[in-house]
Coordinates of C-alpha atoms in Angstrom, one line a residue:
Chain A
M28 CA 36.2 -3.8 -2.3
E29 CA 33.5 -3.0 0.2
M30 CA 31.9 -6.1 1.7
F31 CA 28.9 -6.7 4.0
L32 CA 28.2 -9.5 6.4
G33 CA 24.7 -11.0 6.9
I34 CA 23.4 -13.3 9.6
D35 CA 20.1 -15.1 9.3
M36 CA 19.1 -16.4 12.8
G37 CA 16.7 -19.3 12.2
G38 CA 15.2 -21.6 14.7
T39 CA 17.2 -24.5 13.2
L40 CA 20.2 -22.9 11.4
I41 CA 22.2 -19.7 11.7
K42 CA 23.3 -18.8 8.2
L43 CA 26.2 -16.4 7.7
A44 CA 27.5 -14.9 4.5
I45 CA 29.8 -12.1 3.3
V46 CA 28.5 -10.4 0.1
D47 CA 30.0 -7.8 -2.1
G48 CA 28.4 -4.4 -3.1
K49 CA 26.2 -6.2 -5.6
A50 CA 25.0 -8.7 -3.0
D51 CA 26.9 -11.6 -4.6
V52 CA 27.9 -14.1 -2.0
V53 CA 31.7 -14.2 -1.5
E54 CA 31.9 -16.5 1.4
D55 CA 29.3 -18.3 3.6
A56 CA 28.7 -20.8 6.4
S57 CA 26.0 -22.1 8.5
V58 CA 25.8 -23.6 12.1
Y59 CA 23.0 -25.3 14.0
T60 CA 21.1 -23.0 16.3
D61 CA 21.2 -23.9 20.0
I62 CA 17.9 -22.5 21.1
N63 CA 18.6 -23.3 24.8
A64 CA 21.8 -21.4 25.0
A65 CA 21.9 -17.9 26.6
P66 CA 21.6 -15.2 23.8
K67 CA 24.9 -13.6 25.0
T68 CA 26.7 -17.0 24.5
V69 CA 25.1 -17.3 21.0
I70 CA 26.2 -13.8 20.1
K71 CA 29.8 -14.5 21.3
N72 CA 29.9 -17.7 19.3
I73 CA 28.7 -15.9 16.2
A74 CA 31.4 -13.2 16.7
N75 CA 34.1 -15.9 16.8
I76 CA 32.8 -17.7 13.7
I77 CA 32.6 -14.5 11.6
K78 CA 36.1 -13.4 12.6
N79 CA 37.4 -16.6 10.9
F80 CA 36.0 -15.6 7.5
K81 CA 38.8 -14.8 5.1
N82 CA 37.3 -11.5 4.0
Y83 CA 36.3 -10.4 7.5
N84 CA 38.6 -7.4 7.5
K85 CA 36.9 -6.1 4.4
V86 CA 33.5 -6.2 6.0
K87 CA 32.1 -2.7 6.5
S88 CA 29.0 -3.6 8.5
I89 CA 27.0 -6.5 9.8
G90 CA 23.2 -7.1 9.5
V91 CA 21.1 -9.7 11.4
G92 CA 17.7 -11.0 10.5
I93 CA 15.6 -12.8 13.0
A94 CA 12.0 -13.9 13.2
G95 CA 9.8 -11.9 15.6
D96 CA 9.4 -8.4 17.0
V97 CA 12.6 -6.5 16.4
D98 CA 13.2 -2.8 17.1
Y99 CA 15.3 -2.0 14.1
K100 CA 16.2 1.5 15.2
K101 CA 17.7 0.3 18.5
G102 CA 18.7 -3.2 17.2
V103 CA 16.8 -4.8 20.0
V104 CA 15.2 -8.3 19.7
R105 CA 12.0 -7.8 21.8
F106 CA 10.7 -11.3 21.2
S107 CA 11.4 -14.2 18.8
P108 CA 9.0 -17.1 18.3
N109 CA 11.8 -19.4 17.2
L110 CA 14.2 -18.5 20.0
P111 CA 12.3 -18.4 23.3
K112 CA 15.3 -17.1 25.3
W113 CA 15.6 -14.0 23.2
K114 CA 13.7 -11.4 25.1
N115 CA 14.7 -7.8 24.9
I116 CA 18.2 -8.7 23.8
Y117 CA 20.4 -5.7 22.8
L118 CA 21.8 -7.5 19.7
K119 CA 23.2 -4.5 18.0
K120 CA 25.0 -3.2 21.1
E121 CA 26.4 -6.7 22.0
L122 CA 27.7 -7.5 18.6
E123 CA 29.1 -4.1 18.0
K124 CA 31.1 -4.4 21.3
L125 CA 32.5 -7.7 20.2
T126 CA 33.3 -6.7 16.6
G127 CA 33.8 -3.0 16.5
K128 CA 31.7 -2.9 13.4
T129 CA 28.3 -1.2 12.8
V130 CA 25.5 -3.7 13.3
Y131 CA 21.9 -3.6 12.0
A132 CA 19.1 -5.9 13.0
D133 CA 15.6 -6.4 11.6
N134 CA 12.9 -9.0 11.4
D135 CA 13.3 -11.8 8.8
A136 CA 10.3 -10.7 6.7
N137 CA 12.1 -7.4 6.1
T138 CA 15.5 -9.0 5.4
A139 CA 13.9 -11.5 3.0
S140 CA 12.3 -8.6 1.1
I141 CA 15.6 -6.8 0.8
G142 CA 17.2 -10.1 -0.2
A143 CA 14.6 -10.6 -3.0
F144 CA 15.2 -7.0 -4.2
W145 CA 19.0 -7.7 -4.6
L146 CA 19.0 -11.3 -5.7
D147 CA 15.9 -11.6 -7.9
I148 CA 15.6 -8.0 -9.0
K149 CA 19.3 -7.3 -9.0
N150 CA 18.6 -3.8 -7.7
K151 CA 17.3 -2.9 -11.2
A152 CA 13.8 -1.5 -10.3
D153 CA 12.6 1.2 -8.0
N154 CA 9.4 -0.1 -6.5
V155 CA 9.0 -3.8 -5.6
I156 CA 6.6 -5.7 -3.4
C157 CA 7.8 -8.9 -1.9
V158 CA 5.2 -11.5 -0.8
T159 CA 6.3 -14.3 1.5
L160 CA 4.0 -17.3 1.2
G161 CA 4.3 -19.7 4.1
T162 CA 2.5 -20.6 7.3
G163 CA 1.8 -16.9 7.4
V164 CA 1.6 -14.5 4.5
G165 CA 4.0 -11.6 5.0
G166 CA 5.5 -9.0 2.9
G167 CA 7.9 -6.2 2.3
I168 CA 7.5 -2.9 0.4
I169 CA 10.5 -1.5 -1.4
I170 CA 10.0 2.1 -2.5
N171 CA 12.7 4.0 -4.3
K172 CA 15.0 1.0 -3.8
K173 CA 14.6 1.2 0.0
L174 CA 12.5 -0.9 2.5
Y175 CA 9.4 1.1 3.6
R176 CA 8.9 0.3 7.3
G177 CA 6.0 2.7 8.2
S178 CA 5.8 4.9 11.2
N179 CA 6.3 2.2 13.9
G180 CA 8.2 -0.3 11.8
T181 CA 5.1 -2.5 11.3
A182 CA 4.2 -1.7 7.7
G183 CA 3.9 -4.4 5.0
E184 CA 1.3 -6.7 6.7
I185 CA 0.0 -7.5 3.3
G186 CA -1.3 -10.9 4.4
H187 CA -3.8 -9.0 6.5
I188 CA -5.5 -7.1 3.7
T189 CA -9.2 -8.0 3.9
V190 CA -10.2 -9.8 0.7
E191 CA -13.6 -11.0 2.0
A192 CA -15.4 -8.6 4.4
K193 CA -17.2 -11.5 6.2
G194 CA -14.6 -14.1 5.5
R195 CA -12.7 -16.6 7.6
K196 CA -11.5 -15.6 11.1
C197 CA -7.8 -14.8 11.1
N198 CA -5.3 -15.2 14.0
C199 CA -4.7 -11.5 13.9
G200 CA -8.3 -10.9 15.0
N201 CA -9.6 -9.7 11.6
S202 CA -11.9 -11.7 9.3
G203 CA -11.3 -12.5 5.7
C204 CA -7.5 -11.6 5.6
S205 CA -5.8 -13.0 2.5
E206 CA -3.7 -15.1 4.8
T207 CA -6.9 -17.1 5.7
Y208 CA -7.1 -18.3 2.1
I209 CA -3.4 -18.7 1.0
G210 CA -1.6 -19.6 4.2
V211 CA -0.3 -23.2 4.5
K212 CA -2.9 -24.6 6.8
H213 CA -5.7 -23.0 4.8
I214 CA -4.4 -24.6 1.6
V215 CA -4.5 -27.9 3.3
K216 CA -7.9 -27.2 4.7
E217 CA -9.1 -26.3 1.2
A218 CA -8.0 -29.8 0.0
V219 CA -9.7 -31.5 3.0
D220 CA -12.9 -29.6 2.3
I221 CA -13.0 -30.5 -1.4
L222 CA -12.2 -34.2 -0.5
K223 CA -15.4 -34.3 1.4
T224 CA -17.4 -34.3 -1.8
K225 CA -14.8 -35.3 -4.4
K226 CA -12.6 -38.4 -4.2
S227 CA -8.9 -38.4 -5.1
K228 CA -7.2 -41.8 -4.9
Y229 CA -3.9 -40.2 -5.8
I230 CA -3.9 -37.7 -3.0
M231 CA -4.9 -40.3 -0.5
K232 CA -2.2 -42.7 -1.7
L233 CA 0.5 -40.0 -1.4
A234 CA -0.9 -39.2 2.1
D235 CA -0.9 -42.8 3.2
N236 CA -4.7 -42.6 3.5
N237 CA -4.5 -40.1 6.3
I238 CA -5.6 -36.5 5.5
K239 CA -3.4 -35.3 8.3
N240 CA -0.4 -36.0 6.0
I241 CA -1.6 -33.7 3.3
T242 CA 0.9 -30.8 2.7
P243 CA 1.1 -28.1 0.0
K244 CA 4.1 -30.0 -1.4
L245 CA 2.0 -33.2 -1.8
L246 CA -0.7 -31.2 -3.4
S247 CA 1.8 -29.7 -5.9
Q248 CA 3.0 -33.2 -6.7
A249 CA -0.6 -34.5 -7.2
A250 CA -1.6 -31.5 -9.4
L251 CA 1.4 -32.0 -11.6
K252 CA 0.3 -35.6 -12.2
G253 CA -3.1 -34.2 -13.3
D254 CA -5.1 -34.9 -10.1
V255 CA -8.4 -33.0 -10.4
V256 CA -8.8 -32.2 -6.7
A257 CA -5.3 -30.9 -6.3
K258 CA -5.6 -28.8 -9.4
Q259 CA -8.8 -27.3 -8.0
V260 CA -7.1 -26.5 -4.7
W261 CA -4.3 -24.6 -6.5
N262 CA -6.8 -22.8 -8.7
N263 CA -8.8 -21.6 -5.7
V264 CA -5.6 -20.6 -3.8
G265 CA -4.2 -18.9 -6.9
E266 CA -7.4 -17.0 -7.4
K267 CA -7.3 -15.6 -3.9
L268 CA -3.6 -14.8 -4.3
G269 CA -4.5 -13.0 -7.6
I270 CA -7.1 -10.9 -5.8
L271 CA -4.4 -9.8 -3.3
L272 CA -1.9 -9.1 -6.0
A273 CA -4.4 -7.1 -8.0
S274 CA -5.1 -4.8 -5.0
L275 CA -1.3 -4.4 -4.5
I276 CA -0.9 -3.5 -8.1
N277 CA -3.7 -0.9 -7.9
I278 CA -2.2 0.6 -4.7
F279 CA 1.5 0.5 -5.5
N280 CA 1.9 0.4 -9.3
P281 CA 5.1 -1.5 -8.7
D282 CA 7.7 -2.6 -11.2
S283 CA 7.7 -6.1 -9.8
I284 CA 6.1 -8.4 -7.3
V285 CA 8.4 -11.2 -6.0
L286 CA 6.8 -14.3 -4.5
C287 CA 8.9 -16.2 -2.1
G288 CA 8.5 -18.7 0.7
G289 CA 7.7 -22.4 0.6
I290 CA 4.3 -22.0 -1.1
S291 CA 5.9 -20.1 -4.0
N292 CA 7.4 -23.5 -5.0
A293 CA 4.0 -24.4 -6.4
G294 CA 5.1 -22.3 -9.4
N295 CA 2.7 -22.2 -12.3
L296 CA 0.0 -24.1 -10.5
L297 CA -0.4 -21.0 -8.3
I298 CA 0.7 -18.3 -10.7
A299 CA -1.4 -19.1 -13.7
P300 CA -4.8 -18.6 -11.9
A301 CA -3.3 -15.6 -10.0
K302 CA -2.4 -13.9 -13.3
K303 CA -5.8 -14.6 -14.7
E304 CA -7.3 -12.8 -11.7
I305 CA -4.9 -9.9 -12.0
K306 CA -5.9 -9.5 -15.6
A307 CA -9.6 -9.4 -14.7
R308 CA -9.2 -7.1 -11.7
A309 CA -6.2 -4.7 -11.8
F310 CA -5.8 -1.5 -13.8
K311 CA -4.4 -2.4 -17.2
T312 CA -1.4 0.1 -17.3
S313 CA -0.3 -1.0 -13.8
A314 CA -0.9 -4.7 -14.4
D315 CA 1.0 -4.7 -17.8
N316 CA 3.9 -2.9 -16.1
C317 CA 4.2 -5.3 -13.2
K318 CA 6.3 -8.4 -13.5
I319 CA 5.3 -11.3 -11.3
V320 CA 8.5 -13.1 -10.3
I321 CA 8.9 -16.3 -8.3
S322 CA 12.1 -16.0 -6.2
K323 CA 14.9 -18.4 -7.3
Y324 CA 16.7 -17.8 -4.0
T325 CA 14.3 -18.6 -1.2
G326 CA 16.9 -20.2 1.1
K327 CA 19.4 -17.3 0.7
L328 CA 17.1 -14.2 0.8
G329 CA 17.4 -13.8 4.6
V330 CA 21.1 -13.9 4.9
V331 CA 21.8 -11.7 1.8
G332 CA 19.0 -9.3 2.8
A333 CA 20.5 -9.0 6.3
A334 CA 23.9 -8.1 4.8
M335 CA 22.2 -5.4 2.7
L336 CA 20.3 -3.9 5.7
V337 CA 23.1 -1.2 5.7
K338 CA 21.5 0.2 2.5
N339 CA 18.1 0.5 4.1
Chain B
M22 CA 10.3 35.0 1.1
E23 CA 9.9 32.2 -1.4
M24 CA 6.4 31.7 -2.7
F25 CA 4.7 29.2 -4.9
L26 CA 1.7 29.5 -7.2
G27 CA -1.0 26.9 -7.5
I28 CA -3.7 26.5 -10.1
D29 CA -6.7 24.1 -9.7
M30 CA -8.3 23.6 -13.1
G31 CA -11.9 22.4 -12.3
G32 CA -14.7 21.9 -14.7
T33 CA -16.6 24.9 -13.3
L34 CA -13.9 27.1 -11.6
I35 CA -10.2 27.7 -12.0
K36 CA -8.8 28.5 -8.6
L37 CA -5.5 30.3 -8.2
A38 CA -3.5 31.0 -5.1
I39 CA 0.0 32.1 -4.0
V40 CA 1.2 30.3 -0.9
D41 CA 4.3 30.7 1.2
G42 CA 6.8 28.0 2.2
K43 CA 4.4 26.8 4.9
A44 CA 1.6 26.5 2.3
D45 CA -0.3 29.4 3.9
V46 CA -2.4 31.2 1.3
V47 CA -1.0 34.7 0.7
E48 CA -3.2 35.8 -2.2
D49 CA -5.9 34.0 -4.2
A50 CA -8.5 34.3 -6.9
S51 CA -10.9 32.3 -9.0
V52 CA -12.4 32.5 -12.4
Y53 CA -15.1 30.5 -14.3
T54 CA -13.8 27.8 -16.6
D55 CA -14.7 28.2 -20.3
I56 CA -14.8 24.6 -21.3
N57 CA -15.4 25.5 -24.9
A58 CA -12.3 27.7 -25.3
A59 CA -9.1 26.4 -26.9
P60 CA -6.7 25.2 -24.3
K61 CA -4.0 27.6 -25.6
T62 CA -6.4 30.5 -25.0
V63 CA -7.2 29.3 -21.5
I64 CA -3.5 29.0 -20.7
K65 CA -2.8 32.5 -22.0
N66 CA -5.7 33.9 -19.9
I67 CA -4.3 32.2 -16.8
A68 CA -0.9 33.6 -17.5
N69 CA -2.4 37.1 -17.6
I70 CA -4.4 36.7 -14.4
I71 CA -1.4 35.4 -12.4
K72 CA 0.8 38.2 -13.5
N73 CA -1.6 40.6 -11.8
F74 CA -1.0 39.0 -8.4
K75 CA 0.8 41.4 -6.1
N76 CA 3.3 38.8 -5.1
Y77 CA 3.9 37.3 -8.6
N78 CA 7.5 38.4 -8.7
K79 CA 8.3 36.4 -5.5
V80 CA 6.8 33.2 -7.1
K81 CA 9.5 30.5 -7.6
S82 CA 7.4 28.0 -9.4
I83 CA 3.9 27.2 -10.6
G84 CA 1.9 24.0 -10.1
V85 CA -1.3 23.0 -11.9
G86 CA -3.8 20.3 -10.8
I87 CA -6.3 19.0 -13.3
A88 CA -8.7 16.0 -13.3
G89 CA -7.8 13.2 -15.7
D90 CA -4.8 11.5 -17.1
V91 CA -1.7 13.8 -16.7
D92 CA 1.9 12.8 -17.5
Y93 CA 3.5 14.6 -14.6
K94 CA 7.0 14.0 -15.8
K95 CA 6.4 15.9 -19.1
G96 CA 3.6 18.1 -17.8
V97 CA 1.2 16.9 -20.5
V98 CA -2.5 16.7 -20.0
R99 CA -3.4 13.6 -22.0
F100 CA -7.1 13.7 -21.3
S101 CA -9.4 15.5 -18.8
P102 CA -13.0 14.3 -18.3
N103 CA -14.1 17.9 -17.2
L104 CA -12.4 19.7 -20.1
P105 CA -13.1 17.8 -23.3
K106 CA -10.9 20.0 -25.5
W107 CA -7.8 19.2 -23.4
K108 CA -6.2 16.4 -25.3
N109 CA -2.4 16.0 -25.3
I110 CA -1.9 19.6 -24.2
Y111 CA 1.7 20.5 -23.3
L112 CA 0.6 22.5 -20.3
K113 CA 4.0 22.7 -18.7
K114 CA 5.8 23.8 -21.9
E115 CA 3.1 26.4 -22.8
L116 CA 2.9 28.0 -19.4
E117 CA 6.7 28.1 -19.0
K118 CA 7.0 29.9 -22.3
L119 CA 4.5 32.5 -21.1
T120 CA 5.9 33.0 -17.6
G121 CA 9.5 32.1 -17.6
K122 CA 8.9 30.1 -14.4
T123 CA 9.2 26.4 -13.8
V124 CA 5.8 24.7 -14.1
Y125 CA 4.6 21.4 -12.7
A126 CA 1.4 19.6 -13.5
D127 CA -0.4 16.6 -12.0
N128 CA -3.8 15.1 -11.6
D129 CA -6.1 16.5 -9.0
A130 CA -6.2 13.4 -6.8
N131 CA -2.4 13.9 -6.3
T132 CA -2.6 17.6 -5.7
A133 CA -5.5 17.1 -3.2
S134 CA -3.3 14.6 -1.3
I135 CA -0.4 17.0 -1.2
G136 CA -2.8 19.8 -0.1
A137 CA -4.1 17.6 2.7
F138 CA -0.6 16.9 3.8
W139 CA 0.3 20.6 4.0
L140 CA -3.1 22.0 5.3
D141 CA -4.4 19.3 7.6
I142 CA -1.2 17.6 8.7
K143 CA 0.9 20.8 8.5
N144 CA 3.9 18.9 7.1
K145 CA 4.2 17.4 10.6
A146 CA 4.2 13.6 9.8
D147 CA 6.2 11.4 7.5
N148 CA 3.7 8.9 6.2
V149 CA 0.1 9.9 5.4
I150 CA -2.6 8.3 3.3
C151 CA -5.2 10.7 1.8
V152 CA -8.6 9.1 0.9
T153 CA -10.9 11.2 -1.3
L154 CA -14.5 10.2 -0.9
G155 CA -16.8 11.4 -3.7
T156 CA -18.3 10.0 -6.9
G157 CA -15.2 7.9 -7.1
V158 CA -12.9 6.9 -4.2
G159 CA -9.4 8.0 -4.8
G160 CA -6.3 8.4 -2.9
G161 CA -2.8 9.6 -2.5
I162 CA 0.1 8.0 -0.6
I163 CA 2.6 10.3 1.1
I164 CA 5.8 8.5 2.1
N165 CA 8.6 10.3 3.8
K166 CA 6.8 13.6 3.2
K167 CA 6.6 13.1 -0.6
L168 CA 3.9 11.8 -2.9
Y169 CA 4.4 8.2 -4.0
R170 CA 3.4 7.9 -7.6
G171 CA 4.5 4.3 -8.4
S172 CA 6.3 3.2 -11.5
N173 CA 3.9 4.7 -14.2
G174 CA 2.4 7.4 -12.1
T175 CA -0.7 5.3 -11.4
A176 CA -0.2 4.4 -7.7
G177 CA -2.8 5.2 -5.1
E178 CA -5.9 3.6 -6.6
I179 CA -7.1 2.7 -3.1
G180 CA -10.7 2.9 -4.1
H181 CA -9.9 -0.2 -6.1
I182 CA -8.7 -2.5 -3.4
T183 CA -11.0 -5.5 -3.4
V184 CA -13.0 -5.7 -0.1
E185 CA -15.4 -8.5 -1.3
A186 CA -14.0 -11.0 -3.6
K187 CA -17.3 -11.7 -5.3
G188 CA -18.8 -8.3 -4.6
R189 CA -20.4 -5.6 -6.8
K190 CA -19.2 -5.0 -10.3
C191 CA -17.1 -1.8 -10.5
N192 CA -16.6 0.6 -13.4
C193 CA -12.9 -0.3 -13.4
G194 CA -13.8 -3.9 -14.4
N195 CA -13.0 -5.5 -11.0
S196 CA -15.6 -6.8 -8.6
G197 CA -16.0 -5.8 -5.0
C198 CA -13.8 -2.7 -5.0
S199 CA -14.3 -0.5 -2.0
E200 CA -15.6 2.2 -4.3
T201 CA -18.6 0.0 -5.0
Y202 CA -19.6 0.4 -1.4
I203 CA -18.6 3.9 -0.5
G204 CA -18.8 5.9 -3.7
V205 CA -21.7 8.4 -3.9
K206 CA -24.1 6.5 -6.1
H207 CA -23.6 3.3 -4.0
I208 CA -24.4 5.3 -0.8
V209 CA -27.7 6.4 -2.5
K210 CA -28.4 2.9 -3.7
E211 CA -27.9 1.6 -0.2
A212 CA -30.6 3.9 1.0
V213 CA -32.9 3.0 -1.9
D214 CA -32.4 -0.7 -1.1
I215 CA -33.1 -0.3 2.6
L216 CA -36.2 1.8 1.8
K217 CA -37.7 -1.2 0.0
T218 CA -38.3 -2.9 3.3
K219 CA -38.1 -0.1 5.8
K220 CA -40.1 3.1 5.6
S221 CA -38.8 6.6 6.4
K222 CA -41.2 9.4 6.2
Y223 CA -38.5 11.8 7.0
I224 CA -36.2 10.9 4.1
M225 CA -39.1 10.8 1.7
K226 CA -40.2 14.3 2.8
L227 CA -36.7 15.7 2.3
A228 CA -36.7 14.0 -1.1
D229 CA -40.1 15.5 -2.1
N230 CA -41.3 11.9 -2.3
N231 CA -39.0 11.0 -5.1
I232 CA -36.1 8.6 -4.4
K233 CA -34.2 10.1 -7.3
N234 CA -33.7 13.2 -5.1
I235 CA -31.8 11.3 -2.4
T236 CA -28.3 12.5 -1.9
P237 CA -25.6 11.7 0.6
K238 CA -26.1 15.2 2.0
L239 CA -29.8 14.5 2.5
L240 CA -29.0 11.3 4.2
S241 CA -26.6 13.1 6.6
Q242 CA -29.3 15.6 7.4
A243 CA -31.8 12.8 8.1
A244 CA -29.4 10.7 10.2
L245 CA -28.6 13.8 12.3
K246 CA -32.3 14.1 13.0
G247 CA -32.3 10.5 14.2
D248 CA -33.8 8.8 11.1
V249 CA -33.3 5.1 11.5
V250 CA -32.9 4.3 7.8
A251 CA -30.4 7.1 7.2
K252 CA -28.4 6.0 10.3
Q253 CA -28.3 2.4 9.0
V254 CA -27.0 3.6 5.6
W255 CA -24.2 5.5 7.2
N256 CA -23.4 2.6 9.5
N257 CA -23.1 0.2 6.5
V258 CA -21.0 2.7 4.5
G259 CA -18.8 3.5 7.5
E260 CA -18.3 -0.2 8.1
K261 CA -17.1 -0.7 4.5
L262 CA -14.9 2.4 4.8
G263 CA -13.4 0.9 8.0
I264 CA -12.5 -2.3 6.3
L265 CA -10.6 -0.3 3.7
L266 CA -8.9 1.8 6.3
A267 CA -7.9 -1.2 8.4
S268 CA -6.2 -2.7 5.3
L269 CA -4.4 0.6 4.6
I270 CA -3.3 0.7 8.2
N271 CA -1.9 -2.9 8.0
I272 CA -0.2 -2.1 4.8
F273 CA 1.2 1.3 5.5
N274 CA 1.4 1.8 9.2
P275 CA 0.9 5.5 8.5
D276 CA 0.9 8.4 11.0
S277 CA -2.4 9.7 9.7
I278 CA -5.2 9.0 7.2
V279 CA -6.9 12.1 6.0
L280 CA -10.4 11.8 4.6
C281 CA -11.5 14.5 2.1
G282 CA -14.1 15.0 -0.6
G283 CA -17.8 15.6 -0.3
I284 CA -18.7 12.4 1.5
S285 CA -16.3 13.2 4.3
N286 CA -18.7 15.9 5.3
A287 CA -20.8 13.1 6.9
G288 CA -18.3 13.4 9.7
N289 CA -19.0 11.2 12.7
L290 CA -21.9 9.4 11.0
L291 CA -19.2 7.8 8.8
I292 CA -16.2 7.9 11.1
A293 CA -17.7 6.3 14.2
P294 CA -18.6 3.0 12.5
A295 CA -15.4 3.1 10.5
K296 CA -13.3 3.4 13.7
K297 CA -15.2 0.5 15.3
E298 CA -14.2 -1.6 12.3
I299 CA -10.6 -0.5 12.4
K300 CA -10.4 -1.5 16.1
A301 CA -11.8 -4.9 15.3
R302 CA -9.6 -5.5 12.2
A303 CA -6.3 -3.6 12.2
F304 CA -3.1 -4.5 14.0
K305 CA -3.2 -2.7 17.4
T306 CA 0.1 -0.9 17.3
S307 CA -0.5 0.4 13.9
A308 CA -4.1 1.3 14.6
D309 CA -3.3 3.1 17.8
N310 CA -0.6 5.1 16.0
C311 CA -2.8 6.2 13.1
K312 CA -4.9 9.4 13.5
I313 CA -8.0 9.5 11.4
V314 CA -8.5 13.1 10.3
I315 CA -11.4 14.7 8.4
S316 CA -10.0 17.4 6.2
K317 CA -11.1 20.9 7.2
Y318 CA -9.9 22.3 3.8
T319 CA -11.7 20.3 1.1
G320 CA -12.2 23.3 -1.2
K321 CA -8.6 24.5 -0.9
L322 CA -6.7 21.2 -1.1
G323 CA -6.3 21.2 -4.9
V324 CA -5.0 24.7 -5.3
V325 CA -2.6 24.5 -2.3
G326 CA -1.4 21.1 -3.3
A327 CA -0.8 22.3 -6.8
A328 CA 1.4 25.1 -5.5
M329 CA 3.3 22.6 -3.4
L330 CA 3.9 20.2 -6.3
V331 CA 7.4 21.7 -6.5
K332 CA 8.3 19.8 -3.3
N333 CA 7.2 16.5 -4.8

């Protein structure tokens, strides 16, 4: 049986896995990332680890996902925010020299989207949008079962669709990007803003009376206990997410949208108001057709998607 | 040489053309549309006309574009706003019976986009977004040289991307769609609104002192003569267009965006403020890569795109 090896290079952990042709994990491992080590040394160590996998000989190709600016055509890591020593590293070339196998490399938003397509969708749809909700809001566009990268490899910046023409200033330079309403720090800011006029003993208790301790996770916890402020935060955030999703549905008429990343853990708190907004805003045929799915595999998407880069 | 025949079924004219493999028009004709005739009769008449083309025998396939709801897979016209008698018409089947050639049918937004890809882009890019600016704001998405239709054939509704979360009510049911800022009647409304506080003798003269006579064409004329109000209208509209285009650039990272439809005739009045907005809002790599093109072939896009449906 043909197998594929995936490597997810995180700032804390390097995850490794061998998957079969259906993207089911056959064997996996993880090691801590040494962010101070020379990239060449890290690549050598990875080569040694993967050669110890029992199924290594069956592996047809290797894929690597890494945060940052990756030239996927050349397999060069131009820059990675998590790994400051990785600048213009010829990852593909180095790892191919050490393994003799074909190597692919891409950024982690792309590998996560491919992972969601295989794990959550099981390769059973043609057109899927993956929305990663975290510090930033990223995405991946799967068209005809393949990742769409655009003309320079920078497509899929769906966190930077304008949803308010004169809205909040975004890090990207634009104003009113959806990221400025549903990114982690803006969710927290939403809570802090509401707390200026409404009190919540429960949130403040969870936060040890320090608003700096408020996190999306804490807000989920509070909302599930019925806290009015926390519920309002998720309603507002879900509404903004729904506006974004409605636009994506009108543009892409996809089979599914998969939500992944830490914020997607808010589950129904986020999805219920988003769905309401989709119903009010998107074209009916397209909205009815589009399943909104919360990924069940957030921790595995990167490594599995990296393995499946070969099909993209 | 292989040739392809295109038919553009408009509410006033039916345009017909034979094109070569490069989409250059070899032969063409047009006839008035009889909107009261039975669709079967119209189809028969069309078959008779095209058989008289000198190059008819070289035609490999026929494509038809028509406004409305078209099932392109089956070649059925479910509904056409311009041709009220056309309800659930098996256009493909009927025309194939009469000609013995393979027939394709699609809606006119799709055929116009394919036309722009061949005529304006000359098939020389992979990823192109076509934006049709008229009464409505429509679009077409060309990915890897082929029209992307989505899962139900309803993709490309780029006039219905939300650009103001709590913006103007749109016919589609949503609020703040880009169409509600750059569609024809909203352009006129923008002028009427500004005229409430600012006077323009020049516009009122062109409009015979009746604001009901204001059209986008009139506003172009006035702006080109330096009229301050008209210039402000185009600045505001161009700004909103730029917000939409910046989002499209961030999503698709396309090689080109082609603007077509009547409003695109405003040319630089519209494009200059739009480009300013793109520069301020879109990711630099993607924005630098993307050419903004005004179609030079608005009247021919539909018929040529219909002929090239065979490649989509």
